[in-house]
Amino acid sequence: MPIDPSSSSASLASESPAARQALSVLEILPRLEVGGTARSAIDLSMALVRAGGRALIVSEGGRLLPEVLRGGITHETLRVDSESPWLMLKLAWHLSRLAGRDGIDIFHARSAPAAWATVKAQRFAKLPVIVTLHDCDMPTRRIHHWYADALRHADHVIAVSDFVAAEARNVLGIANDRLTVIPHGINLARFNPGAINADRLIKHAQKLLLPDGVPLIIMPASLLPEKGHALLIEALALLGARPFYCLMLGDDSQNDTYRQEIEELIVAKNLEGKVRFGGFCDDMPALYMLADLVVIPSLEPEAFALAAAEAQAMGRPVVAADHGSAPEIVRAPEAGWLFKPRDAAALSTAIAEGLSLGPAKRERIALAARAHIERHFTLEAMCRRTFEVYARVLAAGQAETRRSA
């Protein structure tokens, strides 16, 4: 299903100073896969196109590429995610070439290698560079050095959460006047409980063979150890005879060894028939509506817990590990629970409380969760504030040009 920004986001985008100038923006990111990095890049680019501007994305492609092309966004397939200096210099050359060919006004990089290559391209293209920090996890010492160097030369840095902004200041040395926090925005037209009809829910329930009358827990996450699948299974085993059914959703085709480990743990904990993998789903709003509880048991701090924000937009109670961005996103205790990270007993207690909610309390949580996202994490706000950063950077560059003339 295509995920387009709502018409209201396009309206807000067109009101921003940057959008009124009909900008051309080139975004650079590793892959177009499900997750916050690609989602925000696509949503922002679509808003720019709808406001009369032009958007170009450079990436290695991925599952979301058809959506990009349907949205009127130009795409160039290039190697972006590499630690090779030669490949990144080659990327920089391509970026400077594309900037001249397409009349680009701004570079917007969304990963460490992309930021480094874009700053190198800036030397030739003479264009402002914006870097969005989607995490502060530097895989190697060399990449950390590259990223820090690139960020020092970027015109402005956007952090997707207060947690990431603190890391940017303390670890990467980014000054406050060059740093803006702009969280990912949720498309409330798509993540809208009122837009989900009964037939859509029945279709997914039948496809997933969900049992009737049993509370459903979902864990939406990539199949990676740091996401906490094993911790969730340990916690569920502590629930004893309490009825529940748990689906672990996400692309599970790329890590067979880890999947086998989790399936063996499910058997060891006597949870066969109660916990299983559900695979990738392209209709997460419907899956959230089917859920009684959404669990985010990440072992490591997340830069932006996107699934927690999406679930709350659908009015669903969320249980999340109390670190990283989760305390900013999960409105606890009004709309969810935060538990001590890596603590199976604490997670189990939170899940038990979530499964024990009565109808009145569940309705209050649904209203509070949705209102929290509407106030703080909308797609419209993300687009507007990003375009405001574009406008400030362009204005600063024009002022510098006048002073140098």
Tab-separated table of C-alpha atoms in Angstrom:
chain	number	residue	atom	x	y	z
A	1	MET	CA	0.000	0.000	0.000
A	2	PRO	CA	1.418	3.422	-0.894
A	3	ILE	CA	1.981	5.695	2.069
A	4	ASP	CA	1.465	9.249	0.887
A	5	PRO	CA	1.509	12.368	3.026
A	6	SER	CA	-1.981	13.693	3.668
A	7	SER	CA	-3.266	16.693	1.778
A	8	SER	CA	-2.889	18.776	4.935
A	9	SER	CA	0.849	18.059	4.999
A	10	ALA	CA	1.149	19.295	1.449
A	11	SER	CA	-0.733	22.448	2.424
A	12	LEU	CA	1.611	23.125	5.323
A	13	ALA	CA	4.609	22.423	3.137
A	14	SER	CA	3.417	24.951	0.576
A	15	GLU	CA	3.126	27.583	3.304
A	16	SER	CA	6.788	27.263	4.312
A	17	PRO	CA	9.331	29.751	2.935
A	18	ALA	CA	11.482	27.008	1.416
A	19	ALA	CA	8.596	25.343	-0.396
A	20	ARG	CA	7.387	28.661	-1.806
A	21	GLN	CA	10.730	28.926	-3.624
A	22	ALA	CA	9.983	25.634	-5.444
A	23	LEU	CA	13.159	24.023	-4.178
A	24	SER	CA	14.963	21.054	-5.640
A	25	VAL	CA	16.301	18.808	-2.876
A	26	LEU	CA	18.562	15.768	-3.232
A	27	GLU	CA	18.241	13.254	-0.383
A	28	ILE	CA	20.907	10.607	0.099
A	29	LEU	CA	20.280	7.470	2.167
A	30	PRO	CA	21.461	3.852	2.112
A	31	ARG	CA	18.310	1.882	1.296
A	32	LEU	CA	14.597	2.297	0.710
A	33	GLU	CA	13.484	-0.271	3.269
A	34	VAL	CA	10.770	-0.100	5.898
A	35	GLY	CA	11.922	2.079	8.803
A	36	GLY	CA	12.221	5.646	9.954
A	37	THR	CA	15.075	6.720	7.659
A	38	ALA	CA	13.401	5.852	4.370
A	39	ARG	CA	9.928	6.717	5.644
A	40	SER	CA	10.842	10.279	6.577
A	41	ALA	CA	12.848	10.805	3.371
A	42	ILE	CA	9.949	9.646	1.198
A	43	ASP	CA	7.289	11.574	3.105
A	44	LEU	CA	9.349	14.767	3.004
A	45	SER	CA	10.075	14.373	-0.705
A	46	MET	CA	6.397	13.798	-1.494
A	47	ALA	CA	5.423	16.914	0.446
A	48	LEU	CA	8.019	18.904	-1.494
A	49	VAL	CA	6.710	17.616	-4.840
A	50	ARG	CA	3.129	18.424	-3.881
A	51	ALA	CA	4.221	21.926	-2.932
A	52	GLY	CA	5.638	22.499	-6.417
A	53	GLY	CA	9.254	21.608	-5.757
A	54	ARG	CA	11.398	18.779	-7.062
A	55	ALA	CA	12.745	15.826	-5.106
A	56	LEU	CA	15.568	13.469	-6.036
A	57	ILE	CA	16.539	10.471	-3.880
A	58	VAL	CA	19.847	8.644	-4.207
A	59	SER	CA	19.921	5.193	-2.600
A	60	GLU	CA	20.691	1.556	-3.262
A	61	GLY	CA	16.983	0.875	-3.839
A	62	GLY	CA	14.748	-1.425	-1.831
A	63	ARG	CA	11.202	-2.482	-1.026
A	64	LEU	CA	9.853	1.090	-1.055
A	65	LEU	CA	11.271	2.084	-4.460
A	66	PRO	CA	7.925	1.631	-6.313
A	67	GLU	CA	6.290	4.032	-3.866
A	68	VAL	CA	9.023	6.589	-4.538
A	69	LEU	CA	8.473	6.427	-8.271
A	70	ARG	CA	4.678	6.603	-7.943
A	71	GLY	CA	5.077	9.713	-5.808
A	72	GLY	CA	6.734	11.722	-8.571
A	73	ILE	CA	10.181	11.491	-6.984
A	74	THR	CA	13.233	10.967	-9.197
A	75	HIS	CA	15.469	8.119	-8.049
A	76	GLU	CA	19.096	7.336	-8.838
A	77	THR	CA	20.502	3.960	-7.784
A	78	LEU	CA	24.020	4.358	-6.403
A	79	ARG	CA	26.159	2.641	-3.779
A	80	VAL	CA	25.724	4.668	-0.586
A	81	ASP	CA	26.411	2.395	2.393
A	82	SER	CA	30.141	1.715	2.254
A	83	GLU	CA	33.231	2.219	4.386
A	84	SER	CA	35.464	2.386	1.308
A	85	PRO	CA	36.888	5.905	0.819
A	86	TRP	CA	37.158	5.276	-2.935
A	87	LEU	CA	33.523	4.287	-3.282
A	88	MET	CA	32.451	7.294	-1.232
A	89	LEU	CA	34.569	9.640	-3.345
A	90	LYS	CA	32.904	8.113	-6.396
A	91	LEU	CA	29.524	8.793	-4.772
A	92	ALA	CA	30.588	12.400	-4.104
A	93	TRP	CA	31.418	12.829	-7.791
A	94	HIS	CA	28.023	11.438	-8.798
A	95	LEU	CA	26.247	13.725	-6.323
A	96	SER	CA	27.976	16.836	-7.680
A	97	ARG	CA	27.084	15.713	-11.218
A	98	LEU	CA	23.427	15.173	-10.304
A	99	ALA	CA	23.289	18.544	-8.560
A	100	GLY	CA	24.366	20.300	-11.735
A	101	ARG	CA	22.169	18.207	-14.007
A	102	ASP	CA	18.980	18.681	-11.977
A	103	GLY	CA	19.473	22.185	-10.579
A	104	ILE	CA	19.611	21.005	-6.968
A	105	ASP	CA	19.389	23.649	-4.229
A	106	ILE	CA	20.122	21.523	-1.123
A	107	PHE	CA	21.822	18.239	-0.263
A	108	HIS	CA	20.121	16.297	2.550
A	109	ALA	CA	22.138	13.287	3.802
A	110	ARG	CA	20.718	10.588	6.093
A	111	SER	CA	23.613	8.276	7.060
A	112	ALA	CA	27.257	8.474	8.073
A	113	PRO	CA	28.740	7.514	4.672
A	114	ALA	CA	26.157	9.679	2.883
A	115	ALA	CA	27.080	12.675	5.033
A	116	TRP	CA	30.802	12.247	4.341
A	117	ALA	CA	30.295	11.884	0.579
A	118	THR	CA	27.868	14.807	0.472
A	119	VAL	CA	30.290	17.146	2.238
A	120	LYS	CA	32.933	16.145	-0.319
A	121	ALA	CA	30.451	16.861	-3.128
A	122	GLN	CA	29.772	20.254	-1.574
A	123	ARG	CA	33.288	21.369	-2.506
A	124	PHE	CA	32.382	21.087	-6.182
A	125	ALA	CA	28.656	21.808	-6.184
A	126	LYS	CA	28.836	24.730	-3.703
A	127	LEU	CA	25.469	23.793	-2.188
A	128	PRO	CA	24.315	23.732	1.447
A	129	VAL	CA	24.349	20.374	3.223
A	130	ILE	CA	21.789	19.232	5.783
A	131	VAL	CA	22.450	16.009	7.708
A	132	THR	CA	19.747	14.147	9.605
A	133	LEU	CA	21.021	11.969	12.447
A	134	HIS	CA	18.843	8.864	12.511
A	135	ASP	CA	21.156	7.289	15.080
A	136	CYS	CA	24.539	7.836	16.686
A	137	ASP	CA	25.764	4.260	16.368
A	138	MET	CA	29.148	4.468	14.664
A	139	PRO	CA	30.061	0.962	13.448
A	140	THR	CA	33.826	1.551	13.320
A	141	ARG	CA	36.307	4.100	14.594
A	142	ARG	CA	36.962	5.228	10.998
A	143	ILE	CA	33.265	5.824	10.329
A	144	HIS	CA	33.015	7.788	13.580
A	145	HIS	CA	35.857	10.034	12.425
A	146	TRP	CA	34.259	10.483	8.997
A	147	TYR	CA	30.888	11.320	10.473
A	148	ALA	CA	32.264	13.788	12.993
A	149	ASP	CA	34.271	15.478	10.257
A	150	ALA	CA	31.270	15.633	7.932
A	151	LEU	CA	29.032	17.044	10.629
A	152	ARG	CA	31.537	19.779	11.400
A	153	HIS	CA	31.293	20.908	7.773
A	154	ALA	CA	27.532	20.464	7.339
A	155	ASP	CA	25.469	23.633	7.317
A	156	HIS	CA	22.923	22.205	9.756
A	157	VAL	CA	22.208	18.978	11.620
A	158	ILE	CA	18.758	17.553	12.362
A	159	ALA	CA	18.307	15.012	15.171
A	160	VAL	CA	15.232	12.775	15.188
A	161	SER	CA	14.860	12.867	18.986
A	162	ASP	CA	16.148	14.624	22.087
A	163	PHE	CA	18.089	11.446	22.839
A	164	VAL	CA	19.937	11.675	19.514
A	165	ALA	CA	20.476	15.422	19.961
A	166	ALA	CA	22.191	14.789	23.313
A	167	GLU	CA	24.447	12.203	21.669
A	168	ALA	CA	25.218	14.674	18.871
A	169	ARG	CA	26.285	17.316	21.355
A	170	ASN	CA	28.171	15.062	23.776
A	171	VAL	CA	29.751	12.526	21.400
A	172	LEU	CA	30.026	14.335	18.071
A	173	GLY	CA	30.526	17.872	19.394
A	174	ILE	CA	27.670	19.556	17.502
A	175	ALA	CA	26.883	23.050	18.795
A	176	ASN	CA	23.300	23.919	19.712
A	177	ASP	CA	23.049	26.685	17.117
A	178	ARG	CA	23.690	24.123	14.344
A	179	LEU	CA	21.351	21.466	15.734
A	180	THR	CA	17.551	21.138	15.495
A	181	VAL	CA	15.383	18.316	16.857
A	182	ILE	CA	12.721	17.266	14.343
A	183	PRO	CA	11.055	13.940	15.209
A	184	HIS	CA	9.722	11.589	12.585
A	185	GLY	CA	6.173	12.479	11.633
A	186	ILE	CA	3.307	9.996	11.585
A	187	ASN	CA	0.861	10.161	8.692
A	188	LEU	CA	-2.352	10.442	10.686
A	189	ALA	CA	-4.470	10.006	7.575
A	190	ARG	CA	-3.041	6.513	7.165
A	191	PHE	CA	-2.620	5.673	10.846
A	192	ASN	CA	-6.232	6.507	11.606
A	193	PRO	CA	-8.435	4.115	13.618
A	194	GLY	CA	-11.536	5.502	11.903
A	195	ALA	CA	-10.210	4.502	8.477
A	196	ILE	CA	-10.001	0.769	9.255
A	197	ASN	CA	-13.158	-1.153	8.356
A	198	ALA	CA	-14.239	-4.562	9.630
A	199	ASP	CA	-13.579	-6.358	6.337
A	200	ARG	CA	-9.965	-5.229	6.377
A	201	LEU	CA	-9.487	-6.540	9.919
A	202	ILE	CA	-11.170	-9.850	9.141
A	203	LYS	CA	-8.949	-10.350	6.092
A	204	HIS	CA	-5.769	-9.968	8.124
A	205	ALA	CA	-7.064	-12.026	11.045
A	206	GLN	CA	-7.895	-14.899	8.705
A	207	LYS	CA	-4.625	-14.620	6.792
A	208	LEU	CA	-2.631	-14.762	10.044
A	209	LEU	CA	-4.846	-17.504	11.526
A	210	LEU	CA	-5.445	-15.481	14.679
A	211	PRO	CA	-7.401	-17.314	17.393
A	212	ASP	CA	-10.773	-15.857	18.404
A	213	GLY	CA	-11.280	-14.349	21.831
A	214	VAL	CA	-7.611	-14.333	22.843
A	215	PRO	CA	-5.727	-11.072	23.593
A	216	LEU	CA	-3.237	-10.305	20.832
A	217	ILE	CA	0.259	-8.980	21.538
A	218	ILE	CA	2.354	-7.795	18.617
A	219	MET	CA	6.042	-7.008	18.455
A	220	PRO	CA	6.828	-5.033	15.268
A	221	ALA	CA	10.581	-5.186	14.694
A	222	SER	CA	13.318	-6.323	12.360
A	223	LEU	CA	14.686	-9.786	13.058
A	224	LEU	CA	17.805	-8.654	14.895
A	225	PRO	CA	19.037	-9.739	18.350
A	226	GLU	CA	19.124	-6.169	19.660
A	227	LYS	CA	15.383	-5.846	19.078
A	228	GLY	CA	14.723	-8.107	22.065
A	229	HIS	CA	12.787	-11.110	20.742
A	230	ALA	CA	14.393	-13.431	23.283
A	231	LEU	CA	13.646	-11.036	26.131
A	232	LEU	CA	9.991	-10.921	25.115
A	233	ILE	CA	9.761	-14.716	25.096
A	234	GLU	CA	11.328	-14.875	28.556
A	235	ALA	CA	8.772	-12.336	29.784
A	236	LEU	CA	5.828	-14.140	28.193
A	237	ALA	CA	6.886	-17.404	29.819
A	238	LEU	CA	6.486	-15.696	33.199
A	239	LEU	CA	2.794	-15.031	32.498
A	240	GLY	CA	1.949	-18.630	33.282
A	241	ALA	CA	-1.523	-19.760	32.265
A	242	ARG	CA	-2.753	-16.271	31.323
A	243	PRO	CA	-4.270	-16.426	27.822
A	244	PHE	CA	-2.549	-14.472	25.033
A	245	TYR	CA	-1.326	-14.838	21.467
A	246	CYS	CA	1.845	-13.074	20.324
A	247	LEU	CA	2.896	-12.207	16.777
A	248	MET	CA	6.444	-11.055	16.085
A	249	LEU	CA	6.061	-9.002	12.904
A	250	GLY	CA	8.770	-7.898	10.506
A	251	ASP	CA	10.909	-9.141	7.651
A	252	ASP	CA	12.219	-12.476	8.929
A	253	SER	CA	13.763	-13.727	5.698
A	254	GLN	CA	17.304	-12.385	6.133
A	255	ASN	CA	18.473	-13.980	9.402
A	256	ASP	CA	17.701	-17.695	9.414
A	257	THR	CA	20.173	-18.521	12.185
A	258	TYR	CA	18.691	-16.021	14.622
A	259	ARG	CA	15.150	-17.032	13.679
A	260	GLN	CA	15.985	-20.654	14.461
A	261	GLU	CA	17.382	-19.614	17.858
A	262	ILE	CA	14.150	-17.802	18.698
A	263	GLU	CA	11.978	-20.693	17.521
A	264	GLU	CA	14.001	-23.066	19.706
A	265	LEU	CA	13.534	-20.727	22.665
A	266	ILE	CA	9.771	-20.666	22.045
A	267	VAL	CA	9.729	-24.467	22.279
A	268	ALA	CA	11.997	-24.498	25.342
A	269	LYS	CA	9.615	-22.140	27.141
A	270	ASN	CA	6.555	-24.226	26.181
A	271	LEU	CA	5.053	-21.352	24.176
A	272	GLU	CA	4.332	-23.235	20.945
A	273	GLY	CA	0.915	-22.246	19.696
A	274	LYS	CA	1.072	-18.961	21.641
A	275	VAL	CA	4.051	-17.167	20.034
A	276	ARG	CA	5.132	-17.178	16.395
A	277	PHE	CA	6.591	-15.081	13.614
A	278	GLY	CA	4.125	-13.230	11.402
A	279	GLY	CA	6.466	-12.027	8.656
A	280	PHE	CA	6.402	-8.671	6.918
A	281	CYS	CA	3.099	-6.791	6.713
A	282	ASP	CA	2.495	-3.779	4.461
A	283	ASP	CA	-0.701	-2.815	6.319
A	284	MET	CA	0.507	-2.072	9.823
A	285	PRO	CA	-2.441	0.225	10.682
A	286	ALA	CA	-4.761	-2.801	10.454
A	287	LEU	CA	-2.392	-4.986	12.472
A	288	TYR	CA	-2.181	-2.364	15.213
A	289	MET	CA	-5.984	-2.239	15.319
A	290	LEU	CA	-6.114	-6.007	15.814
A	291	ALA	CA	-3.646	-5.813	18.707
A	292	ASP	CA	-4.528	-5.493	22.368
A	293	LEU	CA	-0.952	-4.573	23.257
A	294	VAL	CA	2.153	-3.488	21.309
A	295	VAL	CA	5.543	-4.358	22.818
A	296	ILE	CA	8.895	-2.707	21.992
A	297	PRO	CA	11.470	-4.670	24.073
A	298	SER	CA	14.651	-3.265	22.469
A	299	LEU	CA	17.861	-4.226	24.227
A	300	GLU	CA	19.696	-1.127	22.959
A	301	PRO	CA	18.470	2.485	22.966
A	302	GLU	CA	16.620	3.389	19.779
A	303	ALA	CA	17.089	6.756	18.088
A	304	PHE	CA	13.372	6.988	17.343
A	305	ALA	CA	10.926	4.242	18.327
A	306	LEU	CA	8.775	4.588	15.215
A	307	ALA	CA	6.579	1.574	15.948
A	308	ALA	CA	5.683	3.039	19.341
A	309	ALA	CA	4.534	6.268	17.704
A	310	GLU	CA	2.550	4.429	15.020
A	311	ALA	CA	0.839	2.199	17.566
A	312	GLN	CA	-0.174	5.159	19.714
A	313	ALA	CA	-1.545	6.930	16.646
A	314	MET	CA	-3.826	3.893	16.314
A	315	GLY	CA	-4.837	4.245	19.962
A	316	ARG	CA	-3.002	1.167	21.135
A	317	PRO	CA	-1.287	0.792	24.538
A	318	VAL	CA	2.473	0.375	24.237
A	319	VAL	CA	5.027	-1.347	26.460
A	320	ALA	CA	8.588	-0.187	25.742
A	321	ALA	CA	12.054	-0.393	27.258
A	322	ASP	CA	12.814	2.769	29.224
A	323	HIS	CA	15.833	4.050	27.311
A	324	GLY	CA	16.757	5.921	24.143
A	325	SER	CA	13.863	7.815	22.592
A	326	ALA	CA	11.110	5.690	24.168
A	327	PRO	CA	10.459	8.038	27.122
A	328	GLU	CA	9.886	10.876	24.628
A	329	ILE	CA	7.476	8.876	22.497
A	330	VAL	CA	5.525	6.642	24.883
A	331	ARG	CA	3.181	8.672	27.041
A	332	ALA	CA	3.509	6.711	30.272
A	333	PRO	CA	1.577	6.014	32.401
A	334	GLU	CA	-1.435	7.583	30.625
A	335	ALA	CA	-1.006	5.595	27.400
A	336	GLY	CA	1.513	2.879	28.100
A	337	TRP	CA	4.293	1.430	30.219
A	338	LEU	CA	8.064	1.874	30.335
A	339	PHE	CA	10.022	-1.003	31.870
A	340	LYS	CA	13.614	-1.437	33.006
A	341	PRO	CA	15.652	-2.414	29.930
A	342	ARG	CA	16.705	-6.068	29.640
A	343	ASP	CA	14.556	-7.023	32.673
A	344	ALA	CA	12.229	-9.891	31.714
A	345	ALA	CA	10.347	-9.755	35.020
A	346	ALA	CA	9.657	-6.030	34.658
A	347	LEU	CA	8.531	-6.551	31.077
A	348	SER	CA	6.253	-9.408	32.119
A	349	THR	CA	4.646	-7.260	34.821
A	350	ALA	CA	3.962	-4.468	32.317
A	351	ILE	CA	2.476	-6.902	29.809
A	352	ALA	CA	0.234	-8.413	32.486
A	353	GLU	CA	-1.058	-4.945	33.365
A	354	GLY	CA	-1.687	-4.192	29.702
A	355	LEU	CA	-3.618	-7.417	29.204
A	356	SER	CA	-5.730	-6.696	32.304
A	357	LEU	CA	-7.179	-3.407	31.036
A	358	GLY	CA	-10.939	-3.053	31.197
A	359	PRO	CA	-12.951	-1.443	28.371
A	360	ALA	CA	-13.193	2.005	30.019
A	361	LYS	CA	-9.474	2.199	30.806
A	362	ARG	CA	-8.603	0.933	27.339
A	363	GLU	CA	-10.727	3.690	25.780
A	364	ARG	CA	-9.024	6.369	27.919
A	365	ILE	CA	-5.628	5.072	26.853
A	366	ALA	CA	-6.667	5.101	23.187
A	367	LEU	CA	-7.711	8.748	23.388
A	368	ALA	CA	-4.604	9.803	25.317
A	369	ALA	CA	-2.263	7.940	22.963
A	370	ARG	CA	-3.768	9.406	19.810
A	371	ALA	CA	-3.815	12.927	21.280
A	372	HIS	CA	-0.138	12.614	22.265
A	373	ILE	CA	0.883	11.794	18.690
A	374	GLU	CA	-1.346	14.527	17.265
A	375	ARG	CA	0.399	17.084	19.484
A	376	HIS	CA	4.001	16.025	19.042
A	377	PHE	CA	4.638	13.662	16.120
A	378	THR	CA	2.693	14.627	13.021
A	379	LEU	CA	3.881	14.406	9.454
A	380	GLU	CA	2.783	17.999	8.908
A	381	ALA	CA	5.052	19.256	11.688
A	382	MET	CA	8.020	17.234	10.420
A	383	CYS	CA	7.678	18.636	6.900
A	384	ARG	CA	7.066	22.233	8.017
A	385	ARG	CA	9.992	22.313	10.428
A	386	THR	CA	12.362	20.707	7.918
A	387	PHE	CA	11.411	23.242	5.264
A	388	GLU	CA	12.035	25.982	7.821
A	389	VAL	CA	15.568	24.626	8.312
A	390	TYR	CA	16.055	24.653	4.537
A	391	ALA	CA	14.898	28.281	4.394
A	392	ARG	CA	17.222	29.375	7.216
A	393	VAL	CA	20.233	27.659	5.681
A	394	LEU	CA	19.554	29.140	2.256
A	395	ALA	CA	19.058	32.611	3.740
A	396	ALA	CA	22.315	32.303	5.687
A	397	GLY	CA	24.153	31.279	2.522
A	398	GLN	CA	22.737	34.212	0.590
A	399	ALA	CA	23.750	36.594	3.373
A	400	GLU	CA	27.286	35.172	3.362
A	401	THR	CA	27.471	35.613	-0.421
A	402	ARG	CA	26.460	39.272	-0.091
A	403	ARG	CA	29.103	39.871	2.590
A	404	SER	CA	31.771	38.275	0.393
A	405	ALA	CA	30.798	40.265	-2.718
